[in-house]
mmCIF file of C-alpha atoms in Angstrom:
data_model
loop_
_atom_site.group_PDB
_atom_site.id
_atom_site.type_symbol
_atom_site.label_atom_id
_atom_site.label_comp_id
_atom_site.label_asym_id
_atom_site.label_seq_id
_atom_site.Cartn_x
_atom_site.Cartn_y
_atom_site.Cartn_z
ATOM 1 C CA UNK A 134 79.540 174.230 140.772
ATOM 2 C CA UNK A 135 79.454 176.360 137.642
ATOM 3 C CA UNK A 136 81.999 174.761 134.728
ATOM 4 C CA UNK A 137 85.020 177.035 132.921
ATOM 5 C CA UNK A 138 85.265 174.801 129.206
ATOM 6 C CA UNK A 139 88.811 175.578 128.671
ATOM 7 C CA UNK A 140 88.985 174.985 124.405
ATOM 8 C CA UNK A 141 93.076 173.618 124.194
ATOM 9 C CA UNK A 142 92.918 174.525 120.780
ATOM 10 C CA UNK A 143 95.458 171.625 118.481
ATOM 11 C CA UNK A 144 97.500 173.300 115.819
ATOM 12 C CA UNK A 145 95.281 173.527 112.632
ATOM 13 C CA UNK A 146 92.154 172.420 113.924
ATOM 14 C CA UNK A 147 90.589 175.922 113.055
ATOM 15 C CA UNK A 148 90.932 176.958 116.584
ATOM 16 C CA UNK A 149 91.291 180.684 115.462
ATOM 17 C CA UNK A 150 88.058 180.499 113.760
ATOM 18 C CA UNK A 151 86.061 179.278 116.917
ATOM 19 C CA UNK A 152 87.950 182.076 118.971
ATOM 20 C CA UNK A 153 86.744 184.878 116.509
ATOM 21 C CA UNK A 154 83.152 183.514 116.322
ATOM 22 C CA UNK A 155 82.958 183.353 120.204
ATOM 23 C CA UNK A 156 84.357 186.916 120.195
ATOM 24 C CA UNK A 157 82.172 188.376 117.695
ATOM 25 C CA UNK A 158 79.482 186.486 119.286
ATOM 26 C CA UNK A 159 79.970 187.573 123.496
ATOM 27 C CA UNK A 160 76.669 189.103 124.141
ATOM 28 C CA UNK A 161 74.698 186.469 122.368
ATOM 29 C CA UNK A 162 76.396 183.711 124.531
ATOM 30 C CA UNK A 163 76.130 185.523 127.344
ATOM 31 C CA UNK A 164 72.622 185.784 127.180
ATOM 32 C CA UNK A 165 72.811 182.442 127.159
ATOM 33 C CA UNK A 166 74.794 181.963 130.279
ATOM 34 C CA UNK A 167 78.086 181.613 128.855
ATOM 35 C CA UNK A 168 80.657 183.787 129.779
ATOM 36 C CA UNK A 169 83.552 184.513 127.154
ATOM 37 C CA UNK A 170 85.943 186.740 129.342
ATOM 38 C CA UNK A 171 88.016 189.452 128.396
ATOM 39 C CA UNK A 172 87.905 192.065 125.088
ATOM 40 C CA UNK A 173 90.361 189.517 123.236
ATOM 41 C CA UNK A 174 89.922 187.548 120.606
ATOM 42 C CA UNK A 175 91.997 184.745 122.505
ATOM 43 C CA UNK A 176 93.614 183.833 126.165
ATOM 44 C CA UNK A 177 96.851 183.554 125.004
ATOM 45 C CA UNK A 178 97.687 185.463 128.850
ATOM 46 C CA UNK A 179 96.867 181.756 130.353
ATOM 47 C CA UNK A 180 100.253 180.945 128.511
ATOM 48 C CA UNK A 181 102.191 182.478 131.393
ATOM 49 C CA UNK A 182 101.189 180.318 133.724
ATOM 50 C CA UNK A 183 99.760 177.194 132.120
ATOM 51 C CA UNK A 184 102.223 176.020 130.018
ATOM 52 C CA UNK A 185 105.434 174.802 130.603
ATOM 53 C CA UNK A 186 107.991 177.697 128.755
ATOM 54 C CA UNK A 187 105.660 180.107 130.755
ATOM 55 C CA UNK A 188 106.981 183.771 129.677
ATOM 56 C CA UNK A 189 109.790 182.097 127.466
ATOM 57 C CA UNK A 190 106.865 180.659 125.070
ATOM 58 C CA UNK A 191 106.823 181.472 121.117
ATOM 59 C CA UNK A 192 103.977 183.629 121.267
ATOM 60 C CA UNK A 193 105.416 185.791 123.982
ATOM 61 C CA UNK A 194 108.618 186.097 121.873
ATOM 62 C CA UNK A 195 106.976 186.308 118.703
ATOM 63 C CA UNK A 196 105.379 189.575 120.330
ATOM 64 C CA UNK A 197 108.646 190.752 121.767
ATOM 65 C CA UNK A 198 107.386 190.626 125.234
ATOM 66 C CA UNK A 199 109.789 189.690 127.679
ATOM 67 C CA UNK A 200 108.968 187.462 130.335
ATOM 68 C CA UNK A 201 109.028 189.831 133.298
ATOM 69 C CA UNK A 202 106.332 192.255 131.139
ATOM 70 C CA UNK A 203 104.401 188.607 130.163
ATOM 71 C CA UNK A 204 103.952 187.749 134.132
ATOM 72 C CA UNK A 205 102.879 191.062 134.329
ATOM 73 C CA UNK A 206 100.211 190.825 131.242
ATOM 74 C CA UNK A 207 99.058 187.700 132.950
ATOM 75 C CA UNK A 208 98.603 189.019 136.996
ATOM 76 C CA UNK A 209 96.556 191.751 134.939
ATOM 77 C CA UNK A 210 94.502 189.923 132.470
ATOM 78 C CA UNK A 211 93.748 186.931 135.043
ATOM 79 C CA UNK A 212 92.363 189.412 137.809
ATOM 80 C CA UNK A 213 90.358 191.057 134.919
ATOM 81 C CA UNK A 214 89.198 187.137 134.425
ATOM 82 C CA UNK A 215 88.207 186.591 137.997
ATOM 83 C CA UNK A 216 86.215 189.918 138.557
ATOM 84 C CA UNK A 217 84.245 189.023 135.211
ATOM 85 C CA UNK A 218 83.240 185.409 136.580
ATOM 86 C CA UNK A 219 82.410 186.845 140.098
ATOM 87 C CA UNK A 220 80.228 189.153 138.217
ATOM 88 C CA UNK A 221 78.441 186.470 135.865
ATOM 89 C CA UNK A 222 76.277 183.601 136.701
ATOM 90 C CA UNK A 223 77.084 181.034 134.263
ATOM 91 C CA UNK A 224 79.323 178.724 132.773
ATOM 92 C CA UNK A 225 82.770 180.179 131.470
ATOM 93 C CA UNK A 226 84.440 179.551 127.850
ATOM 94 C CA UNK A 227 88.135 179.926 127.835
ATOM 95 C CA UNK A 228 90.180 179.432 124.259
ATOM 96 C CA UNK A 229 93.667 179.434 123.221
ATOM 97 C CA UNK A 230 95.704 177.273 121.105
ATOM 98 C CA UNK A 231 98.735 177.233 123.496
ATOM 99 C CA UNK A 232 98.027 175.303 125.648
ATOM 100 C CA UNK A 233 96.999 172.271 123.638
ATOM 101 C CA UNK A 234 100.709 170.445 125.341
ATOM 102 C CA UNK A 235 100.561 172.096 129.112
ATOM 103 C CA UNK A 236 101.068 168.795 130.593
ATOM 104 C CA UNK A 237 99.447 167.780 133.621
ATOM 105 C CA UNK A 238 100.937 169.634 136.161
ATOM 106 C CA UNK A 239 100.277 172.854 134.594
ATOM 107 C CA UNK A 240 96.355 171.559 133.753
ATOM 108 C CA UNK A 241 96.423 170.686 137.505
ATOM 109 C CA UNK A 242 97.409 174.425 138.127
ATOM 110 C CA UNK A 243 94.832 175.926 136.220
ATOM 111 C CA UNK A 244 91.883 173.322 137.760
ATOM 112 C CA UNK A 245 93.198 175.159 141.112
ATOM 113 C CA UNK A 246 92.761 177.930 140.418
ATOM 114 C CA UNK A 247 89.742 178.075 138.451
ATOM 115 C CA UNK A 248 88.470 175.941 141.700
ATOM 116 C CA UNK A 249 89.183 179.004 143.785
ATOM 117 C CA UNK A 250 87.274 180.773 141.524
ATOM 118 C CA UNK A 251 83.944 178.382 141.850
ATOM 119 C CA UNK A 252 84.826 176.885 138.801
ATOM 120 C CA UNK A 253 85.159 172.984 137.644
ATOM 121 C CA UNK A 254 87.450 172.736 135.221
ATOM 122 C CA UNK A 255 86.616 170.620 131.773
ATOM 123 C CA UNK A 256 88.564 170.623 128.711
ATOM 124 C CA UNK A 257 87.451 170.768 125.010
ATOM 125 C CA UNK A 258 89.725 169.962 122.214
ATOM 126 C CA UNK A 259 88.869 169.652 118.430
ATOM 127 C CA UNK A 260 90.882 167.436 116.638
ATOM 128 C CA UNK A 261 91.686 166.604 113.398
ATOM 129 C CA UNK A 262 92.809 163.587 111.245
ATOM 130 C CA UNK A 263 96.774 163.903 111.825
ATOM 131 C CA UNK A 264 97.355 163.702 107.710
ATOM 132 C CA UNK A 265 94.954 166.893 107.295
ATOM 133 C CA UNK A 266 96.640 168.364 110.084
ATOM 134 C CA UNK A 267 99.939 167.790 108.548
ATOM 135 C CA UNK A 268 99.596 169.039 105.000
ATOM 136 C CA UNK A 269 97.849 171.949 106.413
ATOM 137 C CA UNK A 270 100.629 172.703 108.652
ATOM 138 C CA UNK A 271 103.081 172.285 105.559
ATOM 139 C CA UNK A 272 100.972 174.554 103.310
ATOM 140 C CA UNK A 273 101.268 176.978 106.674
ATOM 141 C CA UNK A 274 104.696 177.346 107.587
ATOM 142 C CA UNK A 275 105.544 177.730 103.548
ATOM 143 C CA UNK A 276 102.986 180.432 102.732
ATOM 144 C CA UNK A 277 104.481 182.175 105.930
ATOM 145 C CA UNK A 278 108.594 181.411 105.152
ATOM 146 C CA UNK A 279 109.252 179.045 108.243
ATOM 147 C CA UNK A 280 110.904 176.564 105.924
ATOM 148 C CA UNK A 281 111.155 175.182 102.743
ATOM 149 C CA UNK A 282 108.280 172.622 101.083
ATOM 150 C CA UNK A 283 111.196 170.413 100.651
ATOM 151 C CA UNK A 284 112.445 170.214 104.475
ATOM 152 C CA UNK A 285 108.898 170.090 105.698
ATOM 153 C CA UNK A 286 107.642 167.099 103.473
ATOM 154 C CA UNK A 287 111.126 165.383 104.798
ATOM 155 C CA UNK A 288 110.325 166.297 108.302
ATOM 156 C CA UNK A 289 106.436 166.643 108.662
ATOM 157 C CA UNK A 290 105.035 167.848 112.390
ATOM 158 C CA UNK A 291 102.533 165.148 113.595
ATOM 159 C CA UNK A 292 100.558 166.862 116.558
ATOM 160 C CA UNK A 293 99.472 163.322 118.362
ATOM 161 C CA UNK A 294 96.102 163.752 120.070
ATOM 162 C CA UNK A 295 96.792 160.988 122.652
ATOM 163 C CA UNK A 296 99.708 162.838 123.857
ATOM 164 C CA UNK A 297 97.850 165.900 123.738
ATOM 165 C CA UNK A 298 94.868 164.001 126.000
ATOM 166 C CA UNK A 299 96.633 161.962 127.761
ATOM 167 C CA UNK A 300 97.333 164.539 130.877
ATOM 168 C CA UNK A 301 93.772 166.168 130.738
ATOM 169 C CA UNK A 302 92.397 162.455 131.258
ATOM 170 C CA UNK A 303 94.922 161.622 133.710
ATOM 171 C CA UNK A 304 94.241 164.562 135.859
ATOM 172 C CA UNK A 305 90.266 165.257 135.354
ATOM 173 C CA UNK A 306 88.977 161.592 134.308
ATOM 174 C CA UNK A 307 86.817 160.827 130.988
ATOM 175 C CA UNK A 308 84.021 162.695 132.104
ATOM 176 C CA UNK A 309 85.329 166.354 132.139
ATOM 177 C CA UNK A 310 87.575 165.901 128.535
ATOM 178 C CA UNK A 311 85.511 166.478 125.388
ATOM 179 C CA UNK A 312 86.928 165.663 122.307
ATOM 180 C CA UNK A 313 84.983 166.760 118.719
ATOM 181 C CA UNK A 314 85.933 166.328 115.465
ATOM 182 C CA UNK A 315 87.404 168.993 113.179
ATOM 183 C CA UNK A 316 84.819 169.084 110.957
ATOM 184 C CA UNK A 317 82.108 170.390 113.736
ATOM 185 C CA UNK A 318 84.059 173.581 114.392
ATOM 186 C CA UNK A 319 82.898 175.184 111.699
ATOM 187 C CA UNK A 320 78.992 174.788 112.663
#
């Protein structure tokens, strides 16, 4: 059975980087029998479905897209993602930082129905050491006026790896969860 990689990209673990060098790069991995579906950059669509707020997530409101238009983005773009497997022989790479906390039902979800679609679902998260992560996170929502450098050293957002884990090991076993350090995404 052919393998979809599904990247769960962990906040500040350069996730955005990987997704623009796989994007830039689609022929090139192609030709080496990975498919990178899609025109995107990302597959932020899988948010929909995958995680729990499904059409009620940040990134859908942060784009003003109600939920009704999101499920609608998602029926679209995931249709467009099984004719492009059908049509490909190899493995699949999927990326987007969203759905780093799906939880297991959700990642159960997704293993069915990338099953239908010939696919065995393994997951691939980069992660990073959780003080990095922090002050990065810090120096991010400042720089973009989320909060103050005062509330966010008081109340720093630790992104727990074992949490995020946890389900993906739970549902596909050791085997099928890769997990890389930081510092190789950007080789």
């Amino acid at each position: 059975m052919r393998k979809a990689f599904v990247h769960i990209g962990m906040p500040k673990t350069g996730t955005t980087a990987v997704q623009k060098a796989m994007s830039n790069r689609r022929v090139a991995l192609l030709h080496g029998g990975l498919l990178y579906p899609g025109d995107n950059v990302d597959h932020a669509f899988l948010v929909q479905n995958f995680h729990p707020a499904r059409g009620r997530h940040f990134y859908f409101k942060h784009q003003k897209i109600e939920p009704n238009k999101a499920e609608k983005i998602f029926r679209k773009s995931f249709h467009k993602l099984e004719r492009e497997v059908a049509q490909s022989d190899g493995d699949v790479l999927i990326s987007t930082e969203y759905l780093y906390n799906m939880g297991e039902e959700r990642l159960r979800a997704l293993r069915t129905d990338l099953s239908e679609m010939g696919l065995d679902l393994h997951v691939v998260c980069y992660v990073r050491h959780p003080i990095g992560q922090a002050t990065s996170g810090i120096q991010q929502n400042v720089k973009m006026g989320h909060d103050t450098l005062a509330n966010q050293l008081r109340n720093p957002q630790w992104h727990s790896c074992i949490e995020t884990l946890a389900p993906a090991l739970r549902a596909l076993g050791r085997s099928k969860v890769t997990v890389t350090p930081f510092e190789f995404a950007k080789e």
